[in-house]
Amino acid sequence: MRYLSTRGQAAPRDFEAVLLAGLAEDGGLFLPETWPELSPAEWRALRGLPYAELAARLIHPFAGPALGFEDLSRMTAAAYAGFGHPAVAPLVQLDARCFALELFHGPTLAFKDMAMQLLGRLFDHVLARRGERITIVGATSGDTGSAAIEACRDRANLDVVILHPEGRTSEVQRRQMTTVLSPNVANLAVEGDFDTCQDLVKAMFNDAPFRAEMRLAAVNSINWARVAAQIPYYAYAAMALGAPDRPVAFSVPTGNFGNVLAAWAVRRMGLPVERLIIGANRNNILARWLDANDMSIRPVEPSLSPSMDIQVSSNFERLLFELLGRDGAATAAQMQRFRAEGRMPVPDAAWRAATGLFRGFTLDDPGTLAEIRHLWTSAGYLADPHTAIGTAAARAHAPADRAIPVVVAATAHPAKFPDAVEEATGRRPPSARAPRRPI
Ligand SMILES: *Cc1c(COP(=O)(O)O)cnc(C)c1O
């Protein structure tokens, strides 16, 4: 598979180059030159596979042919072997049609592990073969950093440097990052918010001599390999509920737009995804955009769901590129305007096309606590604040056809945000069963 930049100015690359580069040199994000599409019969043949095997089958079209299927299968097997649930990403039914897809059974208890555990192995594999060493630099609002550190610690061919906004991550997140004492791990607490951290990382990547000297690589969701590694769980859930012979909807608590983009990709690859619901806290730039084509940056405000305290959703650029008919020059012009003016009116036809598939939903902190309480009293389910925004969004925007199940991406374990859960339910979530150490 070859990759294009969303800004149209970078030379096409293969998967390995995209994995190592992160951001394209024209400032754009990489996307596959063509989307692999599977027929209904091909999807049916994948039903019932164990998670790691399904992951290898679905990621291989993006990673091959340079990366062999055998090597990839070995890496997916190792990546998910350490998860705390034998299904890796189990589905839990919450009511008549709503399901939680639990993506938090990895070592740092948030969905970032689903991609990052594989990424760490992909990096090490490729670098060992090339005899090279890189520095991974990332910005985090909490979960990416700990997942990256956990995936990269003690790996032979990488150093990892993570920037987090001081005082804006949860205590569990802070400790998960800063208590890993491996010599190849460094943490930086930055005065500012997540966007400040992300801007610093982007500036480092845009400084070509520095980038080359440090051999910088990214593990933020701008790295295509991360999005690719998130595709299998949407297919896994959809097929468990009857796809390709039954449509499904997904509700995704959203920050940087990486997770929901993977759900969009599954639809592009041929599964019947009827609707994509985007849950937001008060930092709701995407929900405002879907409501009224108002894509305008406001200051980031802290919330009970800190991993979604983001105003500039980097991966939106990938959707924009697709909505604009893969026109790199038009995408670049839109993004430059957004950067300069803090707002971007998306062309009407593109916005309308998006609103046919996506719905946006906003929930403030009191609403989030009420939803956590509701899930506990109605279903006996303890949800973290991010997941709760997803379930409330699912109820608000479920398709009219009641035969269509709605799958909510349950993005963090409740034990990762115990204070909010206790405030809402009066119950301190039991700490997660310690996942087995990855082998
Ligand atoms: C990262 C994160 C999100 C947001 O995911 P994006 O891919 O950035 O949209 C939501 N919930 C949790 C718990 C997260 O860690």
Coordinates of C-alpha atoms and ligand atoms in Angstrom, one line a residue:
M1 CA 0.0 0.0 0.0
R2 CA 1.2 3.5 -0.8
Y3 CA 0.2 6.6 1.1
L4 CA -0.6 10.2 0.1
S5 CA -0.5 13.4 2.1
T6 CA -3.7 15.2 2.7
R7 CA -2.0 18.4 1.5
G8 CA -1.0 16.9 -1.8
Q9 CA 2.7 18.0 -1.8
A10 CA 4.6 15.0 -0.4
A11 CA 5.9 12.1 -2.4
P12 CA 3.9 8.9 -2.0
R13 CA 5.3 6.6 0.7
D14 CA 5.1 3.0 1.8
F15 CA 3.7 1.9 5.2
E16 CA 7.2 1.7 6.8
A17 CA 8.0 5.2 5.8
V18 CA 4.6 6.5 7.0
L19 CA 5.0 4.6 10.3
L20 CA 8.4 6.3 10.9
A21 CA 7.5 9.7 9.6
G22 CA 4.2 10.4 11.4
L23 CA 3.5 13.7 9.8
A24 CA 4.1 14.3 6.0
E25 CA 6.8 16.9 5.1
D26 CA 4.1 19.2 3.7
G27 CA 2.4 19.3 7.1
G28 CA -0.3 17.0 5.9
L29 CA -1.4 13.6 7.3
F30 CA -0.9 10.3 5.4
L31 CA -3.8 8.3 4.0
P32 CA -3.8 5.2 1.9
E33 CA -3.8 5.8 -1.8
T34 CA -6.8 3.5 -2.1
W35 CA -9.1 2.0 0.5
P36 CA -9.1 -1.8 0.7
E37 CA -12.7 -2.9 0.2
L38 CA -14.0 -6.3 1.2
S39 CA -17.1 -7.9 -0.3
P40 CA -19.9 -9.2 2.0
A41 CA -18.7 -12.7 1.4
E42 CA -15.1 -11.7 2.4
W43 CA -16.4 -10.1 5.6
R44 CA -18.5 -13.1 6.5
A45 CA -15.4 -15.3 6.1
L46 CA -13.7 -13.2 8.9
R47 CA -16.5 -13.6 11.4
G48 CA -15.6 -15.5 14.6
L49 CA -11.8 -15.1 14.3
P50 CA -10.0 -14.5 17.5
Y51 CA -9.2 -10.8 17.9
A52 CA -5.5 -10.9 17.2
E53 CA -6.0 -12.9 14.1
L54 CA -8.7 -10.6 12.8
A55 CA -6.4 -7.6 13.5
A56 CA -3.6 -9.1 11.4
R57 CA -6.0 -9.9 8.5
L58 CA -7.4 -6.4 8.5
I59 CA -4.2 -4.4 9.1
H60 CA -2.2 -6.4 6.5
P61 CA -3.7 -4.7 3.4
F62 CA -2.4 -1.4 4.9
A63 CA 1.0 -2.7 6.0
G64 CA 1.9 -5.1 3.2
P65 CA 3.5 -6.2 1.1
A66 CA 6.7 -4.9 2.7
L67 CA 5.6 -6.2 6.1
G68 CA 4.8 -9.9 5.8
F69 CA 1.6 -11.4 7.1
E70 CA 3.5 -13.9 9.3
D71 CA 5.5 -11.1 11.0
L72 CA 2.4 -9.0 11.5
S73 CA 0.4 -12.0 12.9
R74 CA 3.2 -12.6 15.4
M75 CA 3.1 -9.0 16.5
T76 CA -0.7 -8.8 16.9
A77 CA -0.6 -12.0 18.9
A78 CA 2.0 -10.5 21.2
A79 CA 0.4 -7.1 21.4
Y80 CA -3.0 -8.5 22.6
A81 CA -1.7 -11.4 24.7
G82 CA -1.2 -9.1 27.7
F83 CA -4.7 -7.8 27.8
G84 CA -6.8 -8.5 30.9
H85 CA -9.8 -10.0 29.1
P86 CA -9.6 -13.1 26.8
A87 CA -11.8 -11.5 24.2
V88 CA -9.4 -8.5 24.1
A89 CA -12.3 -6.1 23.3
P90 CA -15.5 -7.6 24.8
L91 CA -19.0 -6.3 24.0
V92 CA -21.3 -5.7 27.0
Q93 CA -25.0 -5.2 26.4
L94 CA -26.4 -2.1 28.3
D95 CA -30.0 -2.1 27.2
A96 CA -32.2 -3.4 24.4
R97 CA -29.9 -2.1 21.6
C98 CA -26.9 -0.4 23.1
F99 CA -23.6 -2.2 23.6
A100 CA -20.4 -1.1 25.2
L101 CA -17.3 -2.2 23.3
E102 CA -14.7 -2.3 26.1
L103 CA -11.4 -1.1 24.7
F104 CA -9.8 -0.6 28.1
H105 CA -8.4 -4.0 29.0
G106 CA -4.8 -3.2 28.1
P107 CA -1.9 -2.2 30.5
T108 CA -2.9 1.4 30.9
L109 CA -6.7 0.9 31.0
A110 CA -7.6 3.1 28.1
F111 CA -8.3 2.4 24.4
K112 CA -4.9 3.9 23.4
D113 CA -3.3 0.5 24.3
M114 CA -5.3 -1.2 21.5
A115 CA -3.1 0.6 18.9
M116 CA 0.0 1.4 20.9
Q117 CA 0.8 -2.1 22.0
L118 CA 1.1 -3.0 18.3
L119 CA 2.9 0.2 17.4
G120 CA 5.7 -0.3 19.8
R121 CA 6.3 -3.7 18.3
L122 CA 6.0 -2.4 14.7
F123 CA 8.6 0.3 15.4
D124 CA 11.0 -2.1 17.1
H125 CA 10.7 -4.6 14.2
V126 CA 11.3 -2.1 11.5
L127 CA 14.1 -0.4 13.3
A128 CA 15.9 -3.6 14.1
R129 CA 15.8 -4.7 10.5
R130 CA 17.2 -1.3 9.4
G131 CA 19.7 -1.1 12.2
E132 CA 18.3 2.4 13.2
R133 CA 17.2 4.2 16.3
I134 CA 14.5 6.9 16.7
T135 CA 13.1 9.3 19.2
I136 CA 9.4 9.1 19.6
V137 CA 7.9 12.5 20.6
G138 CA 4.3 12.8 21.6
A139 CA 1.8 15.2 23.2
T140 CA -0.8 13.8 25.5
S141 CA -3.9 14.9 27.4
G142 CA -3.3 11.8 29.5
D143 CA -4.0 8.5 27.9
T144 CA -1.8 8.6 24.8
G145 CA 1.3 9.3 26.9
S146 CA 0.9 6.4 29.3
A147 CA 0.0 4.0 26.5
A148 CA 3.0 5.1 24.5
I149 CA 5.4 4.8 27.4
E150 CA 4.0 1.4 28.3
A151 CA 4.4 0.3 24.7
C152 CA 7.9 1.6 24.2
R153 CA 9.5 1.2 27.6
D154 CA 12.7 -0.8 27.5
R155 CA 12.5 -1.4 23.7
A156 CA 15.9 -1.6 22.2
N157 CA 15.7 0.8 19.3
L158 CA 13.6 3.7 20.6
D159 CA 13.6 6.6 23.0
V160 CA 10.3 8.2 24.0
V161 CA 9.6 11.8 25.1
I162 CA 6.1 12.7 26.2
L163 CA 4.7 16.2 26.8
H164 CA 1.7 16.5 29.1
P165 CA -0.2 19.6 30.3
E166 CA 0.8 20.1 33.9
G167 CA -2.1 19.6 36.4
R168 CA -4.6 18.7 33.6
T169 CA -4.3 15.0 33.6
S170 CA -5.8 12.7 36.2
E171 CA -3.6 11.5 39.0
V172 CA -3.8 7.9 37.7
Q173 CA -2.7 9.1 34.3
R174 CA 0.1 11.2 35.8
R175 CA 1.5 8.4 37.8
Q176 CA 1.2 5.9 34.9
M177 CA 3.5 8.2 32.9
T178 CA 5.9 9.4 35.4
T179 CA 6.6 6.3 37.5
V180 CA 8.1 4.3 34.6
L181 CA 11.7 4.6 35.3
S182 CA 13.1 3.0 32.1
P183 CA 16.2 4.8 30.8
N184 CA 14.6 5.3 27.4
V185 CA 11.5 7.2 28.8
A186 CA 11.3 11.0 29.5
N187 CA 8.3 13.0 30.6
L188 CA 7.9 16.8 30.3
A189 CA 5.2 18.6 32.2
V190 CA 4.2 21.7 30.2
E191 CA 2.5 24.9 31.5
G192 CA -0.5 25.1 29.2
D193 CA -3.2 22.8 27.8
F194 CA -3.1 19.9 25.5
D195 CA -3.1 22.1 22.4
T196 CA 0.0 23.9 23.7
C197 CA 1.7 20.5 23.9
Q198 CA 0.5 19.4 20.5
D199 CA 1.7 22.7 19.0
L200 CA 5.2 22.2 20.4
V201 CA 5.3 18.7 19.0
K202 CA 4.1 19.9 15.6
A203 CA 6.8 22.7 15.7
M204 CA 9.5 20.1 16.3
F205 CA 8.3 18.1 13.3
N206 CA 8.2 21.2 11.1
D207 CA 11.8 22.0 12.0
A208 CA 13.4 19.8 9.3
P209 CA 17.1 19.9 10.6
F210 CA 16.0 19.2 14.2
R211 CA 13.7 16.4 13.1
A212 CA 16.4 14.7 11.0
E213 CA 19.1 15.1 13.7
M214 CA 16.8 13.6 16.4
R215 CA 15.3 11.1 14.1
L216 CA 11.9 12.1 15.4
A217 CA 8.9 9.8 15.0
A218 CA 5.3 10.3 16.3
V219 CA 2.9 8.1 18.1
N220 CA 0.1 10.6 18.3
S221 CA -3.1 9.7 16.4
I222 CA -1.6 11.7 13.5
N223 CA 0.4 8.5 12.9
W224 CA -1.5 6.5 10.3
A225 CA -0.5 3.2 11.9
R226 CA -2.4 4.0 15.0
V227 CA -5.6 4.6 13.0
A228 CA -5.0 1.4 11.1
A229 CA -4.6 -0.5 14.4
Q230 CA -8.0 0.8 15.6
I231 CA -9.9 -0.4 12.6
P232 CA -10.2 -4.1 13.6
Y233 CA -12.2 -3.6 16.8
Y234 CA -15.0 -1.8 15.0
A235 CA -15.1 -4.7 12.5
Y236 CA -15.0 -7.2 15.3
A237 CA -18.0 -5.6 17.1
A238 CA -20.0 -5.0 13.9
M239 CA -19.5 -8.6 12.8
A240 CA -20.4 -10.0 16.3
L241 CA -23.7 -8.1 16.0
G242 CA -24.5 -9.5 12.5
A243 CA -22.6 -7.3 10.0
P244 CA -22.3 -7.4 7.0
D245 CA -25.9 -8.7 7.0
R246 CA -27.1 -6.2 9.6
P247 CA -26.2 -2.5 9.8
V248 CA -24.7 -1.0 13.0
A249 CA -24.2 2.5 14.4
F250 CA -21.2 3.6 16.5
S251 CA -21.0 6.2 19.2
V252 CA -17.5 7.4 20.0
P253 CA -16.4 9.8 22.7
T254 CA -14.1 12.0 20.6
G255 CA -11.1 14.2 21.1
N256 CA -8.5 14.1 18.3
F257 CA -10.9 12.3 15.9
G258 CA -8.6 9.3 15.6
N259 CA -10.9 6.7 17.1
V260 CA -14.0 7.7 15.2
L261 CA -12.0 8.0 12.0
A262 CA -11.2 4.3 12.3
A263 CA -14.9 3.6 12.6
W264 CA -15.4 5.7 9.4
A265 CA -12.7 3.6 7.7
V266 CA -14.5 0.4 8.5
R267 CA -17.5 1.8 6.6
R268 CA -15.2 2.8 3.7
M269 CA -13.9 -0.8 3.7
G270 CA -17.4 -2.1 3.1
L271 CA -19.2 -2.8 6.4
P272 CA -22.7 -1.3 6.7
V273 CA -22.2 1.4 9.3
E274 CA -25.4 3.4 9.4
R275 CA -24.4 6.3 11.6
L276 CA -21.4 7.7 13.5
I277 CA -22.2 9.6 16.6
I278 CA -19.5 11.9 18.1
G279 CA -19.7 12.5 21.8
A280 CA -18.1 15.6 23.2
N281 CA -17.7 17.4 26.5
R282 CA -17.9 21.2 26.6
N283 CA -14.9 21.3 24.3
N284 CA -17.3 20.5 21.5
I285 CA -15.8 22.0 18.3
L286 CA -16.9 18.9 16.2
A287 CA -20.4 18.9 17.6
R288 CA -20.7 22.6 16.8
W289 CA -19.4 22.0 13.4
L290 CA -22.0 19.3 12.7
D291 CA -24.8 21.4 14.1
A292 CA -24.1 24.6 12.2
N293 CA -20.9 24.2 10.1
D294 CA -19.3 26.3 12.8
M295 CA -15.7 25.0 13.0
S296 CA -14.2 27.6 15.3
I297 CA -11.6 27.3 18.0
R298 CA -12.5 28.3 21.6
P299 CA -10.2 28.1 24.6
V300 CA -9.9 24.6 26.0
E301 CA -11.7 24.2 29.3
P302 CA -10.9 21.4 31.7
S303 CA -13.6 18.8 32.2
L304 CA -14.3 15.4 33.9
S305 CA -13.2 13.7 30.6
P306 CA -9.7 15.2 30.2
S307 CA -8.7 13.0 27.3
M308 CA -11.3 14.9 25.2
D309 CA -10.2 18.4 26.3
I310 CA -9.1 19.3 22.8
Q311 CA -10.2 22.0 20.4
V312 CA -8.0 21.1 17.3
S313 CA -8.9 17.6 16.3
S314 CA -5.9 16.7 14.2
N315 CA -7.5 13.7 12.4
F316 CA -10.4 15.8 11.2
E317 CA -8.0 16.8 8.4
R318 CA -8.2 13.2 7.0
L319 CA -12.0 13.3 6.9
L320 CA -11.8 16.8 5.3
F321 CA -9.5 15.5 2.6
E322 CA -12.0 12.8 1.8
L323 CA -15.0 15.2 1.9
L324 CA -13.2 17.5 -0.5
G325 CA -12.8 14.7 -3.0
R326 CA -9.2 14.1 -2.0
D327 CA -8.1 17.5 -3.2
G328 CA -4.8 18.2 -1.4
A329 CA -4.6 21.8 -2.5
A330 CA -8.1 22.6 -1.2
T331 CA -7.4 20.7 2.0
A332 CA -4.1 22.6 2.5
A333 CA -5.9 26.0 1.9
Q334 CA -8.7 25.1 4.4
M335 CA -6.2 24.0 7.1
Q336 CA -4.0 27.1 6.6
R337 CA -7.0 29.3 7.0
F338 CA -8.1 27.4 10.1
R339 CA -4.6 27.9 11.6
A340 CA -4.6 31.6 10.7
E341 CA -8.1 32.6 11.6
G342 CA -9.2 30.0 14.1
R343 CA -12.2 29.1 12.1
M344 CA -13.0 27.2 8.9
P345 CA -16.2 27.3 7.0
V346 CA -16.3 23.9 5.3
P347 CA -17.8 24.1 1.8
D348 CA -21.5 23.5 2.1
A349 CA -21.7 20.3 0.0
A350 CA -18.9 18.7 2.1
W351 CA -20.6 19.7 5.3
R352 CA -23.9 18.3 4.2
A353 CA -22.3 15.1 3.1
A354 CA -20.8 14.8 6.6
T355 CA -24.1 15.5 8.4
G356 CA -25.7 12.6 6.5
L357 CA -23.5 10.2 8.4
F358 CA -22.3 11.9 11.5
R359 CA -24.2 13.3 14.5
G360 CA -22.6 15.4 17.2
F361 CA -23.6 15.5 20.9
T362 CA -22.4 17.6 23.8
L363 CA -22.6 16.7 27.5
D364 CA -21.3 19.0 30.3
D365 CA -19.9 17.7 33.6
P366 CA -23.2 17.6 35.5
G367 CA -24.7 15.7 32.6
T368 CA -21.8 13.3 32.6
L369 CA -22.2 12.6 36.3
A370 CA -25.9 12.0 35.8
E371 CA -25.2 9.6 32.9
I372 CA -22.7 7.6 35.0
R373 CA -25.4 7.4 37.7
H374 CA -28.0 6.4 35.2
L375 CA -25.8 3.5 33.8
W376 CA -25.2 2.3 37.3
T377 CA -28.8 2.3 38.4
S378 CA -30.3 1.1 35.1
A379 CA -27.8 -1.5 34.0
G380 CA -25.5 -2.0 37.0
Y381 CA -22.7 -0.8 34.7
L382 CA -19.8 1.4 36.1
A383 CA -18.6 3.6 33.3
D384 CA -15.9 6.2 33.2
P385 CA -16.8 9.8 32.2
H386 CA -15.6 9.4 28.6
T387 CA -17.6 6.3 28.0
A388 CA -20.7 7.9 29.7
I389 CA -20.6 10.7 27.2
G390 CA -20.6 8.0 24.5
T391 CA -23.7 6.2 26.0
A392 CA -25.6 9.5 26.4
A393 CA -24.7 10.4 22.8
A394 CA -25.9 6.9 21.6
R395 CA -29.3 7.4 23.3
A396 CA -29.7 10.9 21.9
H397 CA -28.9 10.0 18.3
A398 CA -29.6 6.3 17.8
P399 CA -31.0 5.6 14.3
A400 CA -34.8 5.5 14.1
D401 CA -34.7 1.9 13.0
R402 CA -34.7 0.1 16.4
A403 CA -33.2 -3.1 14.8
I404 CA -29.9 -1.3 14.3
P405 CA -27.7 -1.8 17.4
V406 CA -25.6 1.1 18.7
V407 CA -22.0 0.2 19.8
V408 CA -20.4 2.7 22.2
A409 CA -16.6 2.8 22.3
A410 CA -15.9 2.3 26.0
T411 CA -12.6 4.2 26.0
A412 CA -11.4 4.0 29.6
H413 CA -11.8 1.7 32.6
P414 CA -13.8 3.3 35.4
A415 CA -10.9 2.7 37.8
K416 CA -8.9 5.3 35.7
F417 CA -11.3 8.0 36.8
P418 CA -12.4 6.9 40.2
D419 CA -13.3 10.3 41.7
A420 CA -15.9 11.1 39.1
V421 CA -17.3 7.6 39.3
E422 CA -17.5 7.7 43.1
E423 CA -19.1 11.2 43.0
A424 CA -21.8 9.9 40.6
T425 CA -22.6 6.5 42.1
G426 CA -21.3 6.6 45.7
R427 CA -19.2 3.6 44.7
R428 CA -15.4 3.6 44.3
P429 CA -14.7 1.4 41.2
P430 CA -12.6 -1.6 42.2
S431 CA -9.2 -1.3 40.7
A432 CA -8.8 -3.2 37.4
R433 CA -7.5 -6.7 37.5
A434 CA -3.8 -6.1 36.7
P435 CA -3.3 -7.1 33.0
R436 CA -0.7 -9.7 32.4
R437 CA 2.6 -8.2 31.3
P438 CA 3.0 -8.3 27.6
I439 CA 5.2 -11.1 26.4
Ligands
LIG1 C1 -7.9 9.5 23.7 C2 -9.2 9.3 24.3 C3 -10.4 9.7 23.8 C4 -10.4 10.5 22.5 O1 -10.0 9.7 21.4 P1 -9.6 10.4 20.0 O2 -9.1 9.3 19.1 O3 -8.6 11.4 20.4 O4 -10.9 11.1 19.4 C5 -11.6 9.4 24.4 N1 -11.6 8.7 25.6 C6 -10.4 8.3 26.2 C7 -10.5 7.6 27.5 C8 -9.2 8.6 25.6 O5 -8.1 8.2 26.1

